[in-house]
């Protein structure tokens, strides 16, 4: 097995239950593995939640972690994927002074060239939003930081796999 | 909670009735067949206790002297009866006192349902009097837990809790109930749970893996089985016996696997692990096929993983998919309940006897006997050994007793020398190693199987961790036999200090009280033995006593338990001295 440490995206389909985040994060915590990012949301199935967790570990470690996650009573199914097997995005919001944007053509170009969009604008500040790979967001942050950033926030990774995940079939089997 | 995620037992005439949450809790317990529960009352659980008063002819509530005692008693009850044990406590300290027992039940896969009272829902999160986040605290050590804030949730949560606790790989479940939910009235109806959408307790059996396993076993020249508690939990003792007998497989056990087949069975080659037998430990690194059944390759069993059975093909029969390849990489996993998988593999197996290979186990046993067992069971020095006390217990109980042992040297000696002739005879704290386990667990075990002789074997250290449960024994008159092997040391720690810390006995010597007087203070007949010539009569008196009995035996102060695999060493490096 490949023992190289690399990013894995973990997708966990779960019942929508209080306390499950605690159970899942504890699985990483007791193995001393840092969660790079975590996102929970509804999934394509009504009543079923989806966790998207980004960790950097070996494949041997991630396989064992998946086993422990699936062992939780309210976890329906867990998967792990490499970057190549997923389409993934992050999102960020950046707040900058209105004067910076209005007085500096370079800032306007940065927003335009990076495919970012202006969410809101008023006399004091602008808020721009960008979705993309982590590296793209990092680059925009670095570029804008020269002009002064009032606030910055970035979401966890969200990802969709290229392969099918047959959760619906799995759930329908329960009712037969 | 989402009702659509549960499957419920079909019931044609479910009638609803308007009752309080507290009464609903009792009705749920009755519906699940609970007739005994262990607990300790307090403010946040008082409505339930008030209802218990009404139902005392149907449910026997055992008032333990500490909540830890309640959950260990529930564990003892569950381990010997195969049913779900139930423990109850109030909020705050009552709930946190359960945690050690819950953790013990989790690691030893014991089906237990713990019920805790909680402050009223409007006070949650306000640091109210005796409020703790017991759901948060118990999350890492429960199979499942849930907080109820509305009485209407009670039937469904209880049904789910019992189903989860006992199905698949069993484990502890905790239900926390706010005080207002206990008072609230609602229309009660109860249906047992038969399935949870996200929970698959019994993995699908794969025909291909069974064939692969059978092929490996049929081709093996030097096969060896290591079985664990999965055989007992799966009620697969008969299937297991038929399996090893057909293929002629020498079979060793982990501590929790003990008693699944009798020690006297010709294919039973003893215990593996740190203080297990010489032959199965050494030959783990010589066998060509290692067949693990319902065991989890605990580090106390494997020693150094880098050198564990590297020469062997490994087959793993296991119900919990997360255990496969967790510690040891296996060649052929066979997922499923062992009762099913062992039955299904039988027609694929060739009959065999492996006489030559089995003789090697006997040869090594003879070496261990001369070096260790003879000294332990037939000592020539003046001091009494723990082994000879166990031999006496075997004789007086004809090897039919359920042995409930605590943690330490006496535990290893009990596991090594007790005659286990009946399944579910070794009740001990395996994975967590919880000192204080045995006295309360013995109470539960005797109540779970009143027809059986239950002997608690306890060291002087562990005894004092839950000694207050003598009060429970006195009050309930439960006829457990308590045998304290007193070496005036925390013996196992002292042994390590002797072997690995230059005999620096830091805080391991115990100045003990007069245990006999304490037992008599609880009106339990008691005596102490210090001489070999008094041992037989004393053990006889203990066993023949109709009620509870306390026997203290003063044993050698600085005896060691051997064989021993030093921590982190290879199983091949097992030491005989």
XYZ file of C-alpha atoms in Angstrom:
753
model
C 0.000 0.000 0.000
C 1.122 3.523 -0.769
C 2.403 5.171 2.412
C 2.757 8.635 0.930
C 0.954 11.350 2.882
C -1.447 13.141 0.544
C -4.821 14.900 0.589
C -7.916 12.732 0.764
C -11.475 13.962 0.538
C -13.780 11.985 2.808
C -17.495 12.004 2.006
C -19.791 10.747 4.753
C -23.517 10.237 4.232
C -25.347 10.276 7.554
C -28.656 10.505 9.298
C -29.351 14.092 10.335
C -28.616 13.587 14.042
C -27.457 15.804 16.869
C -23.991 14.883 18.134
C -22.767 13.064 15.055
C -20.199 15.757 14.267
C -18.704 15.070 17.689
C -18.475 11.330 17.014
C -16.905 11.781 13.597
C -14.385 14.420 14.611
C -13.361 12.280 17.600
C -12.272 9.536 15.207
C -9.663 11.906 13.771
C -8.816 13.445 17.124
C -7.895 10.203 18.897
C -5.529 9.323 16.052
C -3.983 12.772 16.279
C -4.971 13.647 12.713
C -5.691 17.264 11.912
C -8.801 17.985 9.854
C -7.777 20.467 7.156
C -11.368 21.454 6.461
C -14.843 20.174 7.177
C -18.200 20.983 5.641
C -21.628 19.605 6.453
C -24.696 20.113 4.356
C -27.793 18.471 3.038
C -27.202 15.891 0.317
C -29.130 14.880 -2.780
C -31.279 12.595 -0.592
C -33.967 14.177 1.622
C -33.164 13.754 5.305
C -29.609 12.589 4.638
C -26.674 14.844 5.502
C -23.285 14.868 3.883
C -19.960 15.619 5.540
C -17.038 16.575 3.328
C -13.757 16.312 5.220
C -10.299 17.077 3.917
C -7.344 15.374 5.619
C -3.726 14.697 4.739
C -2.816 11.135 5.646
C -1.588 7.887 4.105
C -3.927 5.578 2.233
C -3.488 2.944 4.944
C -4.615 5.459 7.575
C -7.593 6.690 5.580
C -8.852 3.147 5.001
C -8.854 2.481 8.740
C -10.527 5.822 9.436
C -13.279 5.054 6.925
C -13.870 1.751 8.721
C -14.227 3.535 12.042
C -16.530 6.192 10.560
C -18.785 3.587 8.971
C -18.969 1.820 12.318
C -20.945 4.738 13.767
C -24.591 3.768 14.022
C -25.912 6.825 12.208
C -23.418 6.808 9.349
C -24.949 5.378 6.191
C -21.791 5.184 4.102
C -18.347 6.774 3.981
C -15.999 7.108 1.026
C -12.506 8.459 0.469
C -11.154 9.955 -2.719
C -7.975 11.451 -4.063
C -7.980 14.892 -5.693
C -7.926 13.248 -9.130
C -11.162 11.388 -8.375
C -13.155 14.467 -7.390
C -14.295 17.825 -8.632
C -13.769 20.128 -5.703
C -14.129 23.753 -4.802
C -13.706 26.120 -1.933
C -15.235 29.532 -1.519
C -13.989 32.705 0.118
C -15.212 36.198 0.942
C -12.911 39.191 1.157
C -13.824 42.591 2.543
C -11.792 45.550 1.319
C -12.094 49.312 1.691
C -14.147 50.953 -1.039
C -11.424 53.539 -1.542
C -8.910 50.809 -2.418
C -11.127 49.432 -5.129
C -12.245 52.728 -6.549
C -8.832 54.308 -6.638
C -6.830 51.388 -7.887
C -7.319 49.902 -11.320
C -5.038 46.965 -10.407
C -7.478 45.802 -7.763
C -10.327 45.959 -10.225
C -8.261 43.911 -12.651
C -7.417 41.352 -9.991
C -11.109 40.822 -9.289
C -11.912 40.545 -12.958
C -8.949 38.296 -13.878
C -9.635 35.910 -11.002
C -13.290 35.475 -11.820
C -14.310 36.890 -8.452
C -17.595 38.721 -8.076
C -18.713 41.649 -6.008
C -21.337 40.550 -3.479
C -22.065 43.908 -1.943
C -20.731 47.425 -2.082
C -21.268 50.597 -0.046
C -19.356 53.721 0.770
C -17.057 52.062 3.289
C -16.335 48.620 1.893
C -16.746 46.095 -0.859
C -17.228 42.359 -0.321
C -16.019 40.080 -3.060
C -16.521 36.356 -3.376
C -14.475 33.764 -5.190
C -14.885 30.011 -5.608
C -12.159 27.754 -6.885
C -9.196 25.604 -5.981
C -7.387 26.324 -2.745
C -4.352 27.533 -4.682
C -6.435 30.077 -6.645
C -7.968 31.478 -3.482
C -4.547 31.622 -1.832
C -3.211 33.559 -4.803
C -6.064 36.093 -4.752
C -5.574 36.560 -1.019
C -1.837 37.180 -1.488
C -2.426 39.622 -4.333
C -5.097 41.622 -2.490
C -3.248 41.636 0.802
C -0.867 44.252 -0.667
C -3.790 46.666 -0.723
C -5.167 45.879 2.702
C -7.802 43.267 3.574
C -10.358 44.176 6.220
C -11.736 40.658 6.642
C -11.144 37.266 5.014
C -13.054 34.024 5.389
C -12.771 30.764 3.511
C -15.128 27.776 3.455
C -14.237 24.136 3.805
C -13.802 22.033 0.700
C -16.904 20.756 -1.034
C -16.478 17.986 -3.531
C -18.401 15.832 -5.946
C -16.944 12.561 -7.105
C -16.499 11.598 -10.723
C -17.698 8.060 -9.899
C -21.267 7.308 -8.890
C -22.072 6.783 -5.203
C -25.006 4.415 -4.962
C -26.469 5.703 -1.740
C -30.077 5.855 -2.902
C -30.048 2.165 -3.870
C -28.506 1.320 -0.532
C -31.222 3.205 1.325
C -34.057 1.781 -0.728
C -32.894 -1.721 0.249
C -33.731 -0.852 3.863
C -37.406 -0.476 3.130
C -37.761 -3.757 1.218
C -34.906 11.334 15.526
C -36.534 10.406 12.291
C -39.123 7.693 12.509
C -38.637 6.752 8.895
C -35.125 5.528 9.698
C -36.334 2.716 11.982
C -37.946 -0.604 11.277
C -40.425 -1.637 13.900
C -41.784 -5.002 14.877
C -45.244 -5.444 13.374
C -47.954 -5.325 15.959
C -51.595 -5.571 15.078
C -53.063 -4.322 18.319
C -50.892 -1.478 19.499
C -53.004 0.595 21.844
C -51.900 3.997 22.991
C -52.386 5.138 26.570
C -51.751 8.554 28.097
C -48.992 8.247 30.710
C -45.996 10.205 31.977
C -42.509 9.923 30.512
C -41.344 8.203 33.699
C -43.958 5.520 33.466
C -43.179 5.153 29.778
C -39.552 4.408 30.655
C -40.633 1.579 32.945
C -43.055 0.248 30.325
C -40.266 0.298 27.717
C -37.983 -1.676 30.025
C -40.706 -4.234 30.679
C -41.392 -4.524 26.956
C -37.709 -5.311 26.413
C -37.839 -8.054 29.044
C -35.876 -6.199 31.705
C -36.578 -7.515 35.195
C -33.445 -6.309 36.990
C -31.727 -2.973 36.894
C -28.899 -1.470 38.855
C -28.760 2.127 39.898
C -28.589 4.982 42.314
C -31.276 7.660 42.662
C -30.850 11.423 42.645
C -32.735 14.601 41.919
C -32.838 14.457 38.137
C -34.022 10.828 37.962
C -36.442 10.886 40.879
C -39.645 10.734 38.797
C -38.466 7.416 37.332
C -37.638 6.059 40.796
C -41.068 7.133 41.935
C -42.591 5.032 39.153
C -40.298 2.118 40.018
C -41.895 2.120 43.463
C -45.163 1.300 41.742
C -43.618 -1.419 39.580
C -41.376 -3.043 42.195
C -43.147 -6.390 41.821
C -42.131 -6.474 38.152
C -38.677 -4.865 38.157
C -36.052 -5.576 40.772
C -34.046 -2.416 41.297
C -30.703 -3.078 42.938
C -29.384 -0.121 44.870
C -25.621 -0.247 44.428
C -23.393 1.880 46.616
C -21.848 3.797 43.717
C -22.884 4.321 40.101
C -19.696 2.605 38.896
C -20.927 -0.442 40.806
C -24.258 -0.206 38.986
C -22.783 -0.338 35.521
C -20.275 -3.089 36.398
C -23.135 -5.101 37.896
C -25.100 -4.577 34.680
C -22.051 -5.789 32.760
C -21.746 -8.919 34.909
C -25.454 -9.575 34.388
C -25.101 -9.159 30.622
C -21.927 -11.195 30.262
C -23.331 -14.277 31.982
C -26.928 -14.096 30.760
C -26.385 -12.924 27.182
C -29.132 -10.336 27.805
C -28.876 -6.549 27.925
C -27.799 -5.165 31.313
C -29.385 -1.932 32.501
C -27.944 0.733 34.799
C -29.531 3.992 35.912
C -28.185 7.135 37.526
C -29.002 10.734 38.095
C -27.452 13.687 36.273
C -24.057 15.280 36.928
C -21.863 13.172 39.222
C -24.229 10.237 38.994
C -23.829 10.185 35.238
C -20.069 10.777 35.221
C -19.593 7.955 37.730
C -20.973 5.606 35.085
C -18.301 6.479 32.559
C -15.618 3.974 33.639
C -18.081 1.121 33.369
C -19.397 2.361 30.038
C -15.849 2.521 28.655
C -15.248 -0.993 29.951
C -18.427 -2.239 28.262
C -17.457 -0.536 25.013
C -14.036 -2.128 24.714
C -15.311 -5.532 25.836
C -18.406 -5.394 23.571
C -20.902 -5.788 26.426
C -24.563 -4.955 25.750
C -25.561 -2.392 28.350
C -28.199 0.348 28.339
C -27.476 3.214 30.731
C -30.226 5.655 31.650
C -29.323 9.019 33.118
C -31.529 11.779 34.420
C -30.813 15.287 33.191
C -31.757 18.768 34.321
C -34.931 20.221 32.827
C -34.607 21.101 29.165
C -34.931 24.859 29.735
C -31.816 24.656 31.958
C -29.664 22.746 29.455
C -26.369 24.501 28.854
C -26.773 26.870 31.786
C -24.384 25.067 34.192
C -27.398 24.230 36.309
C -27.054 22.259 39.534
C -25.790 18.737 38.727
C -25.769 19.389 35.000
C -23.104 17.712 32.878
C -23.048 17.120 29.159
C -23.119 13.345 29.614
C -23.985 12.796 25.961
C -20.813 14.674 24.993
C -18.754 12.991 27.696
C -19.892 9.495 26.830
C -19.735 9.859 23.041
C -16.300 8.267 22.582
C -17.159 5.313 24.817
C -20.675 4.431 23.697
C -21.878 2.544 20.670
C -24.726 5.060 20.515
C -26.210 7.715 22.795
C -29.102 10.125 22.717
C -30.673 12.877 24.802
C -34.446 12.912 25.183
C -36.117 16.262 25.831
C -39.695 15.299 25.000
C -41.612 12.393 26.485
C -42.971 11.413 23.079
C -39.444 10.400 22.001
C -39.116 7.813 24.767
C -40.602 4.693 23.115
C -38.666 5.053 19.887
C -35.355 5.896 21.524
C -35.616 3.010 23.984
C -36.535 0.556 21.234
C -33.577 1.735 19.176
C -31.244 1.656 22.185
C -31.965 -1.974 23.021
C -31.699 -3.015 19.391
C -28.332 -1.293 18.964
C -26.924 -2.503 22.300
C -27.520 -6.171 21.576
C -27.227 -6.519 17.793
C -24.103 -7.093 15.719
C -21.057 -6.383 17.809
C -22.769 -5.494 21.098
C -21.928 -2.422 23.126
C -23.100 0.196 25.583
C -25.804 2.741 24.810
C -26.643 5.771 26.939
C -30.007 7.540 27.072
C -30.107 10.890 28.858
C -33.600 12.150 29.770
C -34.453 15.644 30.946
C -36.546 15.935 34.064
C -39.398 17.717 32.290
C -39.605 14.860 29.771
C -39.972 12.479 32.718
C -42.980 14.439 34.002
C -44.610 15.157 30.649
C -47.687 13.147 29.649
C -48.126 11.685 26.176
C -49.899 8.898 24.318
C -47.665 5.877 24.850
C -47.347 2.947 22.530
C -44.360 0.669 22.091
C -43.005 -1.251 19.167
C -39.675 -3.034 19.234
C -37.059 -1.890 16.755
C -35.845 -4.442 14.227
C -33.641 -2.266 12.057
C -32.014 1.143 11.744
C -31.516 2.538 8.251
C -27.886 3.575 8.649
C -26.820 0.620 10.794
C -25.853 -2.725 9.336
C -25.000 -4.962 12.302
C -24.499 -8.173 10.325
C -22.265 -7.869 7.267
C -23.248 -9.855 4.230
C -21.432 -13.174 4.049
C -19.254 -13.499 0.962
C -19.172 -17.005 -0.531
C -15.849 -16.321 -2.253
C -14.065 -15.475 0.970
C -15.447 -18.613 2.610
C -14.047 -20.711 -0.259
C -10.676 -18.995 -0.032
C -10.545 -19.563 3.703
C -11.504 -23.229 3.335
C -8.839 -23.722 0.711
C -6.169 -22.213 2.948
C -7.268 -24.344 5.904
C -7.379 -27.525 3.808
C -3.871 -26.951 2.462
C -2.347 -25.957 5.805
C 0.296 -28.151 7.395
C 0.596 -26.174 10.627
C -2.701 -24.350 11.168
C -3.638 -22.633 14.390
C -6.808 -20.931 15.607
C -6.983 -17.945 17.945
C -10.534 -17.337 19.055
C -12.027 -14.456 21.002
C -15.271 -13.379 22.598
C -16.993 -13.220 19.218
C -17.625 -16.951 19.532
C -19.497 -16.455 22.819
C -21.296 -13.271 21.775
C -22.417 -14.980 18.572
C -23.666 -17.995 20.574
C -21.502 -20.039 18.210
C -19.874 -22.420 20.695
C -21.254 -25.559 19.008
C -20.405 -24.366 15.504
C -16.902 -23.459 16.649
C -16.324 -26.862 18.256
C -17.530 -28.672 15.136
C -15.286 -26.486 12.969
C -12.050 -27.128 14.864
C -12.832 -30.814 15.365
C -13.450 -31.468 11.675
C -10.225 -29.800 10.553
C -8.200 -30.884 13.628
C -7.173 -27.330 14.462
C -5.182 -26.588 17.625
C -6.994 -23.618 19.113
C -5.944 -20.938 21.557
C -8.055 -18.254 23.201
C -7.870 -14.640 24.175
C -8.931 -13.733 27.707
C -12.473 -12.869 26.673
C -12.727 -15.965 24.486
C -12.091 -18.217 27.483
C -14.692 -20.893 28.209
C -16.243 -21.038 24.727
C -15.023 -24.646 24.720
C -13.831 -26.450 27.871
C -10.167 -26.230 28.840
C -10.046 -30.024 28.781
C -10.922 -30.221 25.071
C -7.984 -31.898 23.290
C -7.795 -29.097 20.721
C -7.735 -26.360 23.366
C -4.071 -25.382 23.553
C -4.408 -22.549 26.043
C -4.344 -18.794 26.243
C -2.470 -16.368 24.016
C -1.168 -12.988 25.090
C 1.166 -11.325 27.536
C 0.653 -13.933 30.281
C -0.753 -16.648 28.088
C 0.651 -20.107 27.545
C 4.076 -20.793 26.128
C 3.045 -23.044 23.239
C 0.364 -20.958 21.495
C 2.386 -17.767 21.841
C 5.595 -19.281 20.504
C 3.882 -21.253 17.756
C 2.000 -18.187 16.523
C 5.287 -17.395 14.839
C 5.646 -20.899 13.387
C 2.181 -21.769 12.113
C 1.534 -21.568 8.382
C -2.131 -20.504 8.605
C -3.466 -18.420 11.495
C -7.245 -18.466 11.774
C -8.517 -15.588 13.924
C -12.136 -16.002 14.989
C -14.109 -13.233 16.699
C -10.999 -11.586 18.091
C -9.454 -8.194 17.409
C -5.658 -8.618 17.589
C -5.327 -6.577 20.773
C -1.759 -5.439 21.448
C -1.696 -7.588 24.615
C -2.251 -10.558 22.296
C 0.042 -9.680 19.409
C 3.008 -8.086 21.130
C 5.191 -6.449 18.507
C 3.161 -6.273 15.302
C 6.306 -6.116 13.174
C 7.108 -9.703 14.121
C 3.617 -11.133 14.641
C 2.861 -14.244 12.546
C 4.706 -12.827 9.553
C 5.255 -16.341 8.140
C 1.543 -17.221 8.217
C -1.387 -16.698 5.921
C -4.015 -15.040 8.089
C -7.770 -15.633 7.941
C -10.019 -13.376 10.019
C -13.617 -14.341 10.832
C -15.114 -11.090 12.127
C -18.470 -9.333 12.510
C -17.038 -5.795 12.703
C -15.549 -4.700 9.351
C -13.536 -1.967 11.096
C -11.501 -4.660 12.871
C -10.283 -6.226 9.632
C -6.767 -5.007 8.780
C -6.887 -2.612 11.747
C -3.855 -4.038 13.519
C -2.823 -7.055 11.459
C -3.080 -7.222 7.687
C -5.038 -10.345 6.807
C -4.996 -12.452 3.672
C -8.600 -13.598 3.817
C -11.226 -11.666 5.758
C -14.475 -13.533 6.360
C -17.035 -10.979 7.414
C -20.180 -12.004 9.236
C -21.620 -13.425 12.407
C -19.373 -16.401 13.240
C -22.410 -18.560 13.946
C -23.281 -18.172 10.266
C -19.810 -18.186 8.715
C -18.557 -21.175 10.717
C -21.671 -23.136 9.730
C -21.337 -22.227 6.082
C -17.664 -23.145 5.812
C -18.151 -26.612 7.295
C -19.080 -28.464 4.080
C -15.999 -26.966 2.387
C -13.559 -28.331 4.969
C -11.588 -31.567 4.730
C -11.303 -33.764 7.788
C -7.838 -33.640 9.280
C -6.023 -34.267 12.542
C -2.582 -32.594 12.293
C -1.207 -34.985 14.889
C 2.461 -34.108 14.397
C 1.850 -30.381 14.619
C -0.392 -30.782 17.670
C 2.330 -32.786 19.397
C 4.512 -29.701 19.226
C 1.982 -27.840 21.411
C 2.137 -30.695 23.933
C 5.961 -30.666 23.945
C 6.025 -26.969 24.730
C 3.266 -27.338 27.338
C 5.446 -29.887 29.121
C 8.273 -27.335 29.241
C 5.915 -24.693 30.649
C 4.557 -27.186 33.179
C 8.000 -27.998 34.565
C 9.183 -24.396 34.624
C 6.038 -22.623 35.825
C 2.790 -24.508 36.260
C 4.205 -27.071 38.668
C 5.498 -24.296 40.929
C 2.202 -22.398 40.754
C -0.083 -25.345 41.435
C 2.097 -27.606 43.602
C 4.430 -25.216 45.453
C 7.079 -26.533 47.786
C 7.874 -23.259 49.561
C 5.921 -22.133 52.617
C 4.095 -19.213 51.042
C 0.726 -19.825 49.427
C 0.559 -19.250 45.666
C -2.402 -17.797 43.821
C -2.328 -20.833 41.532
C -2.909 -23.344 44.314
C -5.865 -21.306 45.554
C -7.392 -21.480 42.074
C -6.708 -25.225 42.000
C -8.656 -25.539 45.233
C -11.555 -23.523 43.828
C -11.581 -25.794 40.762
C -11.774 -28.857 42.997
C -14.510 -27.526 45.258
C -16.673 -26.259 42.391
C -15.837 -29.207 40.083
C -14.702 -26.606 37.571
C -18.264 -25.424 37.052
C -18.070 -21.972 38.666
C -18.299 -18.701 36.830
C -15.123 -16.865 37.728
C -15.392 -13.087 37.934
C -11.908 -11.682 38.187
C -10.622 -8.188 38.762
C -7.450 -6.830 37.189
C -3.883 -7.704 37.986
C -1.767 -10.747 38.792
C -4.687 -12.666 40.289
C -6.628 -12.075 37.061
C -3.914 -13.629 34.948
C -3.620 -16.531 37.385
C -7.402 -16.989 37.376
C -7.481 -17.025 33.584
C -4.530 -19.404 33.414
C -5.677 -21.926 36.026
C -9.451 -21.779 36.439
C -11.198 -24.745 34.867
C -13.691 -23.365 32.424
C -16.109 -26.153 31.632
C -19.159 -24.056 30.764
C -19.404 -21.149 28.339
C -19.608 -17.625 29.815
C -17.522 -18.662 32.816
C -14.791 -16.053 32.578
C -16.133 -12.613 33.394
C -13.332 -10.124 33.598
C -12.325 -6.678 32.432
C -10.254 -7.418 29.341
C -9.683 -4.404 27.153
C -9.891 -1.596 29.676
C -8.320 -3.438 32.601
C -10.605 -1.830 35.153
C -9.593 -2.407 38.749
C -12.732 -2.515 40.876
C -14.680 -4.420 38.223
C -15.057 -7.795 39.910
C -17.023 -7.194 43.101
C -19.975 -5.402 41.463
C -19.760 -7.536 38.306
C -20.064 -10.648 40.463
C -23.284 -9.272 41.966
C -24.743 -8.849 38.489
C -23.419 -12.224 37.326
C -25.048 -14.074 40.225
C -28.343 -12.301 39.556
C -28.040 -13.045 35.834
C -27.464 -16.757 36.465
C -28.685 -17.608 39.983
C -28.269 -21.311 39.275
C -24.517 -20.955 38.839
C -21.792 -20.725 41.453
C -20.183 -17.315 41.088
C -16.756 -16.758 42.607
C -15.171 -13.318 42.483
C -11.381 -13.498 42.506
C -9.981 -10.116 43.494
C -6.637 -8.618 44.490
C -6.266 -6.459 47.561
C -5.880 -3.354 45.390
C -8.932 -3.728 43.160
C -11.059 -4.889 46.075
C -10.684 -1.533 47.755
C -11.712 0.349 44.641
C -15.324 -0.814 44.919
C -15.363 -2.342 48.413
C -18.507 -0.387 49.226
C -20.496 -2.863 47.157
C -20.326 -5.184 50.152
C -23.274 -3.043 51.224
C -25.195 -4.099 48.110
C -24.380 -7.736 48.830
C -25.526 -7.366 52.421
C -28.769 -5.688 51.455
C -29.692 -8.038 48.604
C -28.238 -11.191 50.231
C -26.971 -12.170 46.786
C -24.888 -15.300 47.457
C -21.637 -14.372 45.736
C -18.385 -15.814 46.951
C -15.631 -13.238 47.352
C -12.070 -14.510 47.341
C -9.414 -11.883 47.903
C -5.863 -12.942 47.100
C -3.893 -10.596 49.273
C -0.214 -10.075 48.516
C -0.160 -6.619 50.078
C 0.999 -5.174 46.808
C -0.386 -3.831 43.592
C 1.124 -7.039 42.312
C 1.261 -6.565 38.577
C 2.746 -3.091 38.808
C 5.240 -4.384 41.381
C 6.185 -7.212 39.001
C 6.926 -4.651 36.269
C 8.878 -2.547 38.745
C 10.930 -5.606 39.656
C 11.609 -6.623 36.074
C 11.907 -3.274 34.321
C 12.442 -0.559 36.975
C 15.280 -2.011 39.126
C 12.927 -3.108 41.919
C 12.009 0.487 42.726
C 8.634 -0.277 44.280
C 7.183 3.189 43.974
C 3.753 3.355 45.610
C 2.803 -0.266 45.101
C 3.014 -1.617 48.644
C -0.387 -1.662 50.324
C -0.993 -1.325 54.032
C -4.347 -3.027 54.139
C -7.149 -2.908 56.682
C -8.618 -5.954 58.381
C -10.750 -7.201 55.499
C -12.440 -9.883 57.602
C -13.669 -7.316 60.106
C -14.955 -5.134 57.288
C -16.877 -8.039 55.751
C -18.302 -8.926 59.146
C -19.313 -5.299 59.545
C -21.575 -5.894 56.559
C -22.795 -9.106 58.201
C -21.067 -11.278 55.627
C -19.428 -14.415 57.057
C -15.694 -14.180 56.575
C -12.349 -15.725 57.368
C -8.689 -15.346 56.508
C -6.279 -18.126 55.594
C -2.554 -17.763 56.025
C -1.473 -21.418 56.070
C -1.642 -24.062 53.375
C -3.162 -26.660 55.682
C -6.213 -24.427 56.237
C -6.907 -23.694 52.589
C -9.034 -26.694 51.597
C -11.396 -26.385 54.541
C -11.760 -22.650 54.083
C -12.601 -22.883 50.379
C -15.023 -25.709 51.151
C -16.746 -23.607 53.806
C -17.014 -20.710 51.352
C -18.540 -22.811 48.587
C -20.907 -24.640 50.893
C -22.167 -21.432 52.507
C -25.677 -20.731 51.256
C -25.326 -16.974 51.361
C -22.517 -14.603 50.439
C -19.100 -15.352 51.871
C -15.783 -13.542 52.114
C -12.482 -15.415 52.099
C -9.122 -13.714 52.239
C -6.013 -15.717 51.429
C -2.616 -14.275 52.267
C -0.406 -15.248 49.339
C 3.290 -14.839 48.551
C 4.093 -11.126 48.542
C 6.517 -11.046 45.656
C 5.520 -13.861 43.336
C 5.499 -13.186 39.610
C 3.217 -14.261 36.804
C 5.004 -16.148 34.046
C 5.200 -16.771 31.140
C 5.440 -13.167 30.132
C 5.857 -11.321 26.880
C 7.458 -8.009 27.830
C 5.463 -5.042 26.583
C 6.225 -4.414 22.912
C 8.292 -7.595 22.493
C 7.582 -10.338 20.006
C 5.347 -13.269 20.957
C 8.387 -15.445 20.205
C 10.297 -13.670 22.963
C 8.000 -15.055 25.636
C 9.876 -15.433 28.917
C 9.550 -18.422 31.190
C 11.407 -16.714 34.037
